Coordinates of C-alpha atoms and ligand atoms in Angstrom, one line a residue:
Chain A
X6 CA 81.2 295.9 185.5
X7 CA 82.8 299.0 186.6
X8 CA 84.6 301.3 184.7
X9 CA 89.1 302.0 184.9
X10 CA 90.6 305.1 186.0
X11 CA 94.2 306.0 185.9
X12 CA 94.6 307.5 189.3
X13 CA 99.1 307.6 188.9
X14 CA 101.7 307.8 186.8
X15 CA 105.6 307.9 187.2
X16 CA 108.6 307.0 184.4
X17 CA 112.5 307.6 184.7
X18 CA 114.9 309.2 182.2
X19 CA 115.2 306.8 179.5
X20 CA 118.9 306.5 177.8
X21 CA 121.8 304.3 179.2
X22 CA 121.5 303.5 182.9
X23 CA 124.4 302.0 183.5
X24 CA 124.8 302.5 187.4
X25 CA 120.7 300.8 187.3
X26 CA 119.6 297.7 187.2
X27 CA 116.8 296.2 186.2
X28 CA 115.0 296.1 189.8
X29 CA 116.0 299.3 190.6
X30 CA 114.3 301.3 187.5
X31 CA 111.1 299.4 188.1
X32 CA 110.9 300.5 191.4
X33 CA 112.1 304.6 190.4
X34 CA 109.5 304.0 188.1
X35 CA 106.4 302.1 190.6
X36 CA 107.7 304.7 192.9
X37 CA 106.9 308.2 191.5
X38 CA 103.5 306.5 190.3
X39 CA 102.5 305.6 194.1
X40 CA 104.0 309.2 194.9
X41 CA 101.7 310.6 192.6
X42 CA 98.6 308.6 193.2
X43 CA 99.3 309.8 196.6
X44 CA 98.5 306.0 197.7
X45 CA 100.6 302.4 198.9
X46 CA 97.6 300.0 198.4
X47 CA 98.2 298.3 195.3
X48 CA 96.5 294.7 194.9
X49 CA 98.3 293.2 191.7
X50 CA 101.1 293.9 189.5
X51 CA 101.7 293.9 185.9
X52 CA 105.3 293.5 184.8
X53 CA 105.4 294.3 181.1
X54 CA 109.0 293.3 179.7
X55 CA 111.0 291.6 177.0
X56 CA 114.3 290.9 177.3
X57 CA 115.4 290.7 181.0
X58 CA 116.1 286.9 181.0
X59 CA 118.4 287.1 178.2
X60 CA 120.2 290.7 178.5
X61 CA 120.7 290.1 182.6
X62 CA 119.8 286.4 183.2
X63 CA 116.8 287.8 184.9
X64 CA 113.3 286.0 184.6
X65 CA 110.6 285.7 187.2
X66 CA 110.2 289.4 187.4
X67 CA 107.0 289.4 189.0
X68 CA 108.3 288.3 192.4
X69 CA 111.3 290.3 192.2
X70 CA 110.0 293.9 191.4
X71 CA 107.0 293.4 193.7
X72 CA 109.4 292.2 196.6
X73 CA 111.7 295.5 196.0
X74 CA 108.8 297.6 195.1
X75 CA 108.0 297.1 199.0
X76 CA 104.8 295.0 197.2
X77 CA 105.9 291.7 198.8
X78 CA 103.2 289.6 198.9
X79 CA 100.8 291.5 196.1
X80 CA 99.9 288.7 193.5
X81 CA 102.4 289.6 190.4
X82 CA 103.6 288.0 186.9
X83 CA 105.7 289.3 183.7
X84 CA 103.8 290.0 180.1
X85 CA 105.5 289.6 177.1
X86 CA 104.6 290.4 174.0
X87 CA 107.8 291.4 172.6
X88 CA 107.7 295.2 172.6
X89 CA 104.4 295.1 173.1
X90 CA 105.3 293.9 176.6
X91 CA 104.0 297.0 178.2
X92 CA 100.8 297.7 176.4
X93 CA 99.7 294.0 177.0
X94 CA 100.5 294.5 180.8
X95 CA 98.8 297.6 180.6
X96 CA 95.4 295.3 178.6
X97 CA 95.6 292.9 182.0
X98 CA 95.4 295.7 184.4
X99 CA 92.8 297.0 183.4
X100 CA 90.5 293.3 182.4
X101 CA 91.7 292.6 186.3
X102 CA 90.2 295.7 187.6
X103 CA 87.1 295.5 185.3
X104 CA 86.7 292.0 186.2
X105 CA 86.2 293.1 189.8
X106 CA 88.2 290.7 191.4
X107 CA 91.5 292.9 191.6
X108 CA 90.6 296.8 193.1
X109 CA 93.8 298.6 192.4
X110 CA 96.3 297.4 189.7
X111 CA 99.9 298.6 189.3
X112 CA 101.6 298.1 185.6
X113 CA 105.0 299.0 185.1
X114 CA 106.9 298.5 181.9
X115 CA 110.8 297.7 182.1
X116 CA 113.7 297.4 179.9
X117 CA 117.5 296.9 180.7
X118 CA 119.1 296.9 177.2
X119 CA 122.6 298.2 178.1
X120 CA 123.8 294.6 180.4
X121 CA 124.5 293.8 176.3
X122 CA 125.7 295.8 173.4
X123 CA 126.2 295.3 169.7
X124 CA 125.1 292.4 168.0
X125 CA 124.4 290.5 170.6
X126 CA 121.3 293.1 171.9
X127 CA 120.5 293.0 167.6
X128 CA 120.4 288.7 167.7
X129 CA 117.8 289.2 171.7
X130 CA 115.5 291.4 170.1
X131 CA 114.9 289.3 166.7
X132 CA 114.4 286.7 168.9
X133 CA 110.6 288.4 168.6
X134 CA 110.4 287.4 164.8
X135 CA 109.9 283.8 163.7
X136 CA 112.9 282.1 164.7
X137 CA 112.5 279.0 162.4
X138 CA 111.5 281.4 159.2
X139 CA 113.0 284.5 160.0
X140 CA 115.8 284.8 162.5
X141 CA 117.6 281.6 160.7
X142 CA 118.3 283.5 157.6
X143 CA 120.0 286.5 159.1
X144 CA 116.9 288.9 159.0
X145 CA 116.9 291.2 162.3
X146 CA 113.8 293.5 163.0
X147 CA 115.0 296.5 161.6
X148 CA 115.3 293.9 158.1
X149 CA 112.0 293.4 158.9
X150 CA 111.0 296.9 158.9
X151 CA 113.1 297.8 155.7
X152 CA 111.4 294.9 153.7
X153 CA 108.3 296.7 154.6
X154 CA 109.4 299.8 154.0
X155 CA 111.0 299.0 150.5
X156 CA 107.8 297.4 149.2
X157 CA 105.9 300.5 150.3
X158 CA 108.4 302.8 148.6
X159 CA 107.8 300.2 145.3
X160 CA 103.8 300.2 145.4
X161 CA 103.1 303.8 146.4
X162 CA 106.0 305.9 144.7
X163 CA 107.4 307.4 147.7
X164 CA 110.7 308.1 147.7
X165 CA 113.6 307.8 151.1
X166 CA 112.9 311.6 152.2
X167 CA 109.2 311.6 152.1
X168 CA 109.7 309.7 155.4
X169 CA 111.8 312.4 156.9
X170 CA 109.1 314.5 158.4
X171 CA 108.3 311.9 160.9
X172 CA 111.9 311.7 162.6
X173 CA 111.8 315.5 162.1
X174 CA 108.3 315.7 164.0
X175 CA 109.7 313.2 166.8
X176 CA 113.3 315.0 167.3
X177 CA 111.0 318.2 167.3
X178 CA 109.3 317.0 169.8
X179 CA 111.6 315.0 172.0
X180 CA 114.0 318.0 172.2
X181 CA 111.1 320.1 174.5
X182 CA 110.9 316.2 176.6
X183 CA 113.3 316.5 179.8
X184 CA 112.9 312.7 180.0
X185 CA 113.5 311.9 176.4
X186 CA 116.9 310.1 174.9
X187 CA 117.5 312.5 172.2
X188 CA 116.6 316.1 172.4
X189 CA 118.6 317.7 169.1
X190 CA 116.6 318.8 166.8
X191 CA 117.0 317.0 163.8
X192 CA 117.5 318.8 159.9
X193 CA 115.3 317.0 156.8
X194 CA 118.7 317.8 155.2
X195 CA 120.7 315.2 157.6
X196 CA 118.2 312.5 156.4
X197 CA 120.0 311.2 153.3
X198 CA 123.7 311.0 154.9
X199 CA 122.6 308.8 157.8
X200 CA 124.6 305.2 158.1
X201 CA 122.2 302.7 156.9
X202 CA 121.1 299.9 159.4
X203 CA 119.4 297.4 156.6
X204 CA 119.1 299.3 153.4
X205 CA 116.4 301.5 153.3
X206 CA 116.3 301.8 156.6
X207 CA 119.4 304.2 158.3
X208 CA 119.7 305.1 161.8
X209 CA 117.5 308.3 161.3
X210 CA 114.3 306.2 160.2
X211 CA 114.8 304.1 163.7
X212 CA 114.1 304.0 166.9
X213 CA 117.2 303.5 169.6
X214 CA 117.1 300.8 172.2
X215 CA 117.4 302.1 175.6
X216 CA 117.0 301.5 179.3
X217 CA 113.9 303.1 181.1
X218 CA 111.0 302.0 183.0
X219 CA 107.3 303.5 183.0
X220 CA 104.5 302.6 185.6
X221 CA 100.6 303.6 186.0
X222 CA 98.4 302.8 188.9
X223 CA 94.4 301.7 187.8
X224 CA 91.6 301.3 189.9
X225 CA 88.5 301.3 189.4
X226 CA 86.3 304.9 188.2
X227 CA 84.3 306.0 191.0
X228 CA 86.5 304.8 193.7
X229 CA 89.4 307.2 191.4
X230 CA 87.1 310.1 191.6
X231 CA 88.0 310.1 195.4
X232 CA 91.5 309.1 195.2
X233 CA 92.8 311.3 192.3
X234 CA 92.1 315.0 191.2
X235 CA 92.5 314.2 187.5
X236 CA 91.7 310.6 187.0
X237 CA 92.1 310.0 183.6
X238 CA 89.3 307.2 182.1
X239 CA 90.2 304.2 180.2
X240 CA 87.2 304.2 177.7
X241 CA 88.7 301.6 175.5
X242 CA 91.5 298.5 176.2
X243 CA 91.8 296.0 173.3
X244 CA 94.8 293.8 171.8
X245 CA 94.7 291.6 168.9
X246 CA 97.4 289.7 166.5
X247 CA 98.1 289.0 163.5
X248 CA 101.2 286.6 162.1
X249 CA 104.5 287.5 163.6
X250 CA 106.2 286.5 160.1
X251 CA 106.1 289.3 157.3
X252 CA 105.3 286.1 154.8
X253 CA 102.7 284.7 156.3
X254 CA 100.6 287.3 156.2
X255 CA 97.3 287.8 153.1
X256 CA 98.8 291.5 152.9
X257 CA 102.6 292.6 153.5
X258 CA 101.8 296.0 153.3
X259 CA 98.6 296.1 155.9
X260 CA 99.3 295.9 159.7
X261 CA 96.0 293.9 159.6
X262 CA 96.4 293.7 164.3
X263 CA 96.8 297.4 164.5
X264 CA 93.8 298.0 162.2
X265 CA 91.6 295.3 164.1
X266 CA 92.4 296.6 168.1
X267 CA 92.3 300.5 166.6
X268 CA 88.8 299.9 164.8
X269 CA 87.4 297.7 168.2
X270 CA 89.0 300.2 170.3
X271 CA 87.0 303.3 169.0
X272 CA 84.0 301.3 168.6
X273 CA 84.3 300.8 172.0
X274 CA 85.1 304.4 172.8
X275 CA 82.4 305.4 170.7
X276 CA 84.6 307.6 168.9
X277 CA 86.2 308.2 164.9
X278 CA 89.4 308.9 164.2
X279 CA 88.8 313.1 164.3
X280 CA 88.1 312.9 167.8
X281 CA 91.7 311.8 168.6
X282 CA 93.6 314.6 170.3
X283 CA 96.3 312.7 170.4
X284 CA 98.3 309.7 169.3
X285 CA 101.6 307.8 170.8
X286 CA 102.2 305.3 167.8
X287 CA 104.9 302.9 167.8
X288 CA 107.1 304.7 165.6
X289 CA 110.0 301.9 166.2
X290 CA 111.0 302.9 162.3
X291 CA 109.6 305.1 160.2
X292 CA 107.5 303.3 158.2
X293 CA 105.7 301.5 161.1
X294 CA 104.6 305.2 161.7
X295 CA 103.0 305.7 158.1
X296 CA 101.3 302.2 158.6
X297 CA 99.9 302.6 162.2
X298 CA 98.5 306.1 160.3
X299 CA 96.9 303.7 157.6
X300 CA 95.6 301.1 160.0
X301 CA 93.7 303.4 162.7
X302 CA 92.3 304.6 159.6
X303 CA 93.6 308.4 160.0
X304 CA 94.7 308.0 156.6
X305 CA 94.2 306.1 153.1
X306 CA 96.2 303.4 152.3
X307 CA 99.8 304.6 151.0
X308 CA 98.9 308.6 152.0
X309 CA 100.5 308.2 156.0
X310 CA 103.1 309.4 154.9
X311 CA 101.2 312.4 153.3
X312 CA 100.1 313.8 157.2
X313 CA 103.6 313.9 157.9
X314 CA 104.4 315.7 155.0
X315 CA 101.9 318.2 155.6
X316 CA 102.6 319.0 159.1
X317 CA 99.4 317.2 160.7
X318 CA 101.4 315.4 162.8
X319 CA 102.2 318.5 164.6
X320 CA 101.4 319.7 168.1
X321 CA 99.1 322.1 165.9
X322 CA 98.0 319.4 163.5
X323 CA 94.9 317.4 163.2
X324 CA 96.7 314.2 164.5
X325 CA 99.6 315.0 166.6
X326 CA 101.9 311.8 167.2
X327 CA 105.0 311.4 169.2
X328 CA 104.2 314.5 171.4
X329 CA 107.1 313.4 174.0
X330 CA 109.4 312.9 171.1
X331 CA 108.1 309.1 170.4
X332 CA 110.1 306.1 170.4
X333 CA 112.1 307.6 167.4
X334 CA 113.5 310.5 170.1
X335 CA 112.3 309.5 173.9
X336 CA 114.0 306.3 173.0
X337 CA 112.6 302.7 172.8
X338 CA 113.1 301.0 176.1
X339 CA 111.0 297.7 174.5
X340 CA 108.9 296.6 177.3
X341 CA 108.4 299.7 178.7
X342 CA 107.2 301.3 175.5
X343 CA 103.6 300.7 175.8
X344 CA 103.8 302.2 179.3
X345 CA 105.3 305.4 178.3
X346 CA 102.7 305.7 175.8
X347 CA 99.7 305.6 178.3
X348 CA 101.7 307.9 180.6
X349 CA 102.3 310.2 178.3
X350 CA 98.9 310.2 176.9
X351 CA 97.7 310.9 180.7
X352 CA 100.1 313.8 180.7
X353 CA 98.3 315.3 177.9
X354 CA 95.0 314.9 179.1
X355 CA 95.7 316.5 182.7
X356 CA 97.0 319.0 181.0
X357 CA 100.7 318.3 182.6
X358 CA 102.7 317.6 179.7
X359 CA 104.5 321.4 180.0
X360 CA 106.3 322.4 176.9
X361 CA 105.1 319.0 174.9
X362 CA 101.3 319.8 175.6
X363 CA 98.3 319.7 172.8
X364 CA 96.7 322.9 173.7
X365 CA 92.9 321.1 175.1
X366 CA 93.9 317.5 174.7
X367 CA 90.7 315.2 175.6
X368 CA 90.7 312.0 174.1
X369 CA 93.8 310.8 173.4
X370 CA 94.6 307.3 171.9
X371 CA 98.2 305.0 172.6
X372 CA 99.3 301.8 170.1
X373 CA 102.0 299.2 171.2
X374 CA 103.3 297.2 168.4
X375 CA 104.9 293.7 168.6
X376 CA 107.4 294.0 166.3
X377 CA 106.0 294.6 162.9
X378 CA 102.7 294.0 164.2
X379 CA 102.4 290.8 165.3
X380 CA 100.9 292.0 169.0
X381 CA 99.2 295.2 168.9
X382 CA 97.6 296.8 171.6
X383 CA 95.1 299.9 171.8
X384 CA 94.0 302.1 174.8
X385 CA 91.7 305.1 174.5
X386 CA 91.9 307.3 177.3
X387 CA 89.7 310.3 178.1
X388 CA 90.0 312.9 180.5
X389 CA 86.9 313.4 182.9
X390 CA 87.4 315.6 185.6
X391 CA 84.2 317.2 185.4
X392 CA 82.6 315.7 188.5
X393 CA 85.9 316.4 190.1
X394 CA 86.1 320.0 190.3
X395 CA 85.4 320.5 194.6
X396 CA 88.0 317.4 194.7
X397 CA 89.8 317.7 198.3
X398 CA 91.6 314.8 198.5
X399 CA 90.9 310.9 200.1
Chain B
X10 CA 123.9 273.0 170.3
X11 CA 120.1 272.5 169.6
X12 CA 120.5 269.7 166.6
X13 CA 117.0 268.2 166.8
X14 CA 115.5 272.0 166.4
X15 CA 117.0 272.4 163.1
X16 CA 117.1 268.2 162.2
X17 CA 113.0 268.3 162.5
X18 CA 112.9 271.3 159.7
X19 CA 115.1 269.6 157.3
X20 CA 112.8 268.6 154.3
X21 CA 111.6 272.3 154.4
X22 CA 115.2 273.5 154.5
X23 CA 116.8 271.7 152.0
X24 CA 114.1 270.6 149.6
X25 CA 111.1 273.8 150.2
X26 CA 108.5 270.9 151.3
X27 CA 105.1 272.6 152.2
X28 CA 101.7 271.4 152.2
X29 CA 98.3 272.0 150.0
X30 CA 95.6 272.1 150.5
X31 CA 92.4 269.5 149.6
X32 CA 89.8 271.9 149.9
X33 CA 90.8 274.8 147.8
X34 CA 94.5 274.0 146.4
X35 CA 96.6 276.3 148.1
X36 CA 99.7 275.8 148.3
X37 CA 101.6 276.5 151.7
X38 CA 105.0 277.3 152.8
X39 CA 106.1 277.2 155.6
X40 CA 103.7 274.2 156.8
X41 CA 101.1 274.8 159.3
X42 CA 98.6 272.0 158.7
X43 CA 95.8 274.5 158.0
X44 CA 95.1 276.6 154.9
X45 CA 95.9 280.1 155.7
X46 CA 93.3 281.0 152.6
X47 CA 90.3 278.6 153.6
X48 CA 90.8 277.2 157.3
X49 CA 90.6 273.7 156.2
X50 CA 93.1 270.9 157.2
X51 CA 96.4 271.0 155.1
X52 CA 98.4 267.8 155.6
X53 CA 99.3 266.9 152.2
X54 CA 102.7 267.4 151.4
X55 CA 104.0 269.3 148.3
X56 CA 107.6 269.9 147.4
X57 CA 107.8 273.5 145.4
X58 CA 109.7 274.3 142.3
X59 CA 111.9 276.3 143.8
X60 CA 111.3 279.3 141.3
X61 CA 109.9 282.5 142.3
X62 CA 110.3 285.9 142.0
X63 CA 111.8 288.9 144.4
X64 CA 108.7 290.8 146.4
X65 CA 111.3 292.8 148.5
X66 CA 114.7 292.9 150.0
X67 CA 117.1 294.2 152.5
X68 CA 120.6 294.3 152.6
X69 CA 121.7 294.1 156.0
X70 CA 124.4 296.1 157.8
X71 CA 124.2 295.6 161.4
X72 CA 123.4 291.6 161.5
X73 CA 122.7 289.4 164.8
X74 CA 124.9 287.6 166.4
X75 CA 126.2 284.6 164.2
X76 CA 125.6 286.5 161.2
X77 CA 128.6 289.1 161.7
X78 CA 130.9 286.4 159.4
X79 CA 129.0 287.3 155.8
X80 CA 127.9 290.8 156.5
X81 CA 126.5 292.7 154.4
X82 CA 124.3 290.3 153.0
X83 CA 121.0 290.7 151.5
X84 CA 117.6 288.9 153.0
X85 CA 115.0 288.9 150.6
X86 CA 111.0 288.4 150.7
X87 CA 110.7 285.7 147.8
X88 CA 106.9 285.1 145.8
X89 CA 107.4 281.7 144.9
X90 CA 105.5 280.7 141.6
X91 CA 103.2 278.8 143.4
X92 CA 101.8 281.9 145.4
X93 CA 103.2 281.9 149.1
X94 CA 105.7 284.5 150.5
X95 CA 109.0 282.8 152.1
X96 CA 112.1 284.7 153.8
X97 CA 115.8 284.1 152.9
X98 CA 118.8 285.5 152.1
X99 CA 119.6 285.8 148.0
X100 CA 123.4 284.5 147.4
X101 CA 125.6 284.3 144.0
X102 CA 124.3 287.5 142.7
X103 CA 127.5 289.1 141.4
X104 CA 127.6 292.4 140.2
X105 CA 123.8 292.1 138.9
X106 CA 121.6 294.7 141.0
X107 CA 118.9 293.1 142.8
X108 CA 115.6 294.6 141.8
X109 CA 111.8 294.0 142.9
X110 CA 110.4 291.7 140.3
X111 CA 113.4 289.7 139.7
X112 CA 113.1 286.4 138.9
X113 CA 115.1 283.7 141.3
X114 CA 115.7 280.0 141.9
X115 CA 116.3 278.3 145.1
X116 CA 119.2 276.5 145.8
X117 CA 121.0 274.9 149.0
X118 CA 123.8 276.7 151.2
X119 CA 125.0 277.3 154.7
X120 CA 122.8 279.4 156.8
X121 CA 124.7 279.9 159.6
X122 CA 127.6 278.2 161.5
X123 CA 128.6 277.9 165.0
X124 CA 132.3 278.3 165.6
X125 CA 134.8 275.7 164.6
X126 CA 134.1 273.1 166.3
X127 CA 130.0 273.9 166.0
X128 CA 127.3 272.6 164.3
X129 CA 126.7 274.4 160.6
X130 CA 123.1 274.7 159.7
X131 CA 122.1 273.9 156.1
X132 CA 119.3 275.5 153.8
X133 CA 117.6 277.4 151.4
X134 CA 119.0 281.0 149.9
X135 CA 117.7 282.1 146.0
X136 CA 120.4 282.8 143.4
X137 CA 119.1 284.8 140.4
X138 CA 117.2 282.6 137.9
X139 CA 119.5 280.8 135.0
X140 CA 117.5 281.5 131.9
X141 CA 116.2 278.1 130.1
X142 CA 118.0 278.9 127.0
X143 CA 121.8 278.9 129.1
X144 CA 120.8 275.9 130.3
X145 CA 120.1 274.2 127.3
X146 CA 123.0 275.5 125.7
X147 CA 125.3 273.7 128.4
Ligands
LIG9 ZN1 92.3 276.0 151.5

């Protein structure tokens, strides 16, 4: 069993792409990735996406973004896992590549939101909660979220604007990302006059949907060492589930998948929560953000809040989160989510994430959530360049 | 027009029929055939009071489409007296302020509609409880 490398990475813009299609920003995606893995031999591909069969009558993905990828040919199939789409794709690149039996895996995560607008995109992406239980009584996943949310508020005494600091921390951090949706700066003073989506939940507490498209090229570690200057190592992969339906589950308030792939992923990694650097968290809505804190166990039940509150969610902080602005500010293209997060993470651990670096980043840590939990999806990744250092190329 | 998808959910949606459990007595809604608590086979079938209490709610401002007719309206998570959890919307509340804790009762109205001409789907929403004394005094 051999160990996974990222050897390349490449993402577009992500915001409202309306002169792009869906084929067209997987392969402006798959192509800065081969540009930067400096390499065309790619063996499978991963498509990661939710929605394209419903928002552009668009299914069977595989074929299509391998064929206009100039990958025609290359054995190739869709994941979906709702918006944990990419981070699934991401968790079958790399078993492929550890099984042996695939060399070099491409993933790339796409989302073309804007062929719909309004409630008809709002009525698509619910179509990720229970339909029978759920969707049929009018509840939408930011409902979803603000049922959480409002229970949380209930149990733990936290009021609306202790959740500012995270939109605050993502705007902060999105504004330095060239790449990201929004880059204003937001004020904790806004918070309380923002129009409220599904009450508690307004528009600052969530995430917008956009168009984007991430991709990462895996192979496997020692044959990265001579492909790639800066492999970055996948140390842990894991995904797990838990019931897509809010009332199904033994505790509403516990994102019992996150807490099960985080916990296996670092046991894997051999690693605790301190020694995460840094940590892209599906901050879809604020108060996914304070759970995913709880969950990976980098804080105590009801107190995630309480590290955004105290600035540890900073660049500076002891667990810095949403460093390219999150899905809150870089925008949540669905599908492509989880692949922004790993090639972001990989940024930060070459050192190439400019003015969104985490001075020393080395072990940095990406969750993809399925809606409010349903899928989630963990990677670890490490950087390990020290046998690297007279690198000269292939 | 998908009739036989909501036709097959009908004594749930119109009655709350679940299932319990042999092995430990849970009661389950909706029905899954297994006991979320204990694993073991669930089959029997048990119809549910109906009465509950609120857990959580949301009122919502941007719905899906097919919704847009009766927005804002308010989906609630409902802890019905038997134990389980179940989703739906709360209706008839007049000017009383819904609040965590709140006792309700279920009762049957339209979920959603399809156009004119479309098929309207039927089922359960949760008005707020009618005390036992009102009811007596009737
Ligand atoms: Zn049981």
């Amino acid at each position: 069993m051999s160990d996974v490398s990222i050897i390349g990475i490449g993402k577009t813009d992500v915001g409202e792409h309306w002169n792009t299609s869906v084929r067209h920003l997987s392969w402006y995606a798959i192509e800065a990735a081969l540009d930067d893995a400096a390499t065309t031999d790619v063996d499978a591909l991963y498509v990661g996406n939710m929605l394209a069969g419903r928002l552009s009558q668009q299914d069977h993905l595989g074929a299509l973004v391998a064929d206009f990828a100039g990958l025609r040919g290359v054995e190739a199939v869709t994941v979906e896992a709702a918006d944990a789409s990419g981070g699934a794709a991401m968790r079958q690149a790399v078993l492929a590549v550890k099984s042996g039996l695939v060399r070099t895996a491409m993933v790339v995560g796409v989302e073309k939101v804007t062929d719909e607008t309004g409630s008809a995109v709002i009525a698509e992406l619910a179509t990720g909660l229970d339909a029978d239980y759920e969707l049929i009584h009018g509840l939408t996943a930011a409902g979803a979220a603000a049922l959480l949310m409002r229970r949380y508020m209930h149990d733990y005494g936290v009021q609306l604007d202790d959740f500012a600091a995270f939109s605050v921390n993502a705007h902060g951090n999105g504004a330095d990302n060239p790449e990201a949706m929004f880059r204003n700066r937001l004020a904790a003073e806004r918070f309380a006059t923002a129009p409220v989506v599904a009450e508690p939940v307004s528009l600052f507490d969530m995430a917008p949907l956009a168009d984007g498209a991430a991709a990462v090229i895996v192979t496997d570690a020692e044959r990265a060492m001579d492909m790639a200057p800066k492999p970055v190592q996948v140390v842990a992969s894991t995904l797990a589930t838990d019931t897509i339906a809010l009332h199904d589950r033994r505790e509403v308030l516990w994102l019992a998948a996150a807490a099960q792939s985080a916990e296996k992923a670092m046991s894997m990694a051999g690693i605790a929560p301190h020694d995460v650097d840094v940590f892209e968290l599906h901050d879809a809505y604020t108060i996914l953000a304070a759970l995913s804190l709880e969950a990976c166990g980098f804080a105590p039940r009801g107190q995630g809040w309480h590290l955004a509150r105290d600035g540890e969610i900073g660049r500076q902080g002891s667990i810095p989160i949403s460093t390219f602005g999150g899905l809150k500010a870089r925008g949540n293209p669905l599908g492509a989510t989880g692949v922004y997060q790993i090639v972001e993470v990989a940024q930060q651990l070459r050192g190439e994430a400019g003015a969104c670096q985490v001075p020393g980043a080395q072990i940095g840590m990406a969750q993809n959530l399925g809606m409010a939990g349903g899928t989630a999806v963990t990677h670890i990744l490490r950087a390990d360049f020290s046998g690297n250092l007279e690198f000269s190329g292939k | 027009m998908q009739v036989s998808r909501h036709w097959r959910l009908k004594s749930e949606r119109y009655k709350l029929v679940g299932e319990t459990c042999d092995s430990c007595g849970v009661k389950l809604f909706p029905p899954r055939d297994v006991c979320l608590a204990c694993e073991a086979p669930a089959k029997e079938l048990y119809t549910f009071t109906g009465f509950g209490e609120i857990y959580s709610y949301t009122t919502i401002y941007d719905p899906p489409a097919g919704f847009e007719h009766n927005a804002p309206y308010t989906v609630a998570l409902i802890k019905l007296e038997e134990g389980p959890l179940v989703t739906a919307q709360l209706t008839d509340m007049d000017d009383e302020e819904v609040r965590i804790g709140m006792p309700v009762e279920m009762v049957t109205r339209k979920l959603r509609s399809e156009g004119e001409e479309g098929m309207i789907v039927y089922g359960y929403k949760f008005r707020p409880a009618v005390p036992v004394q009102e009811l007596s005094a009737a």
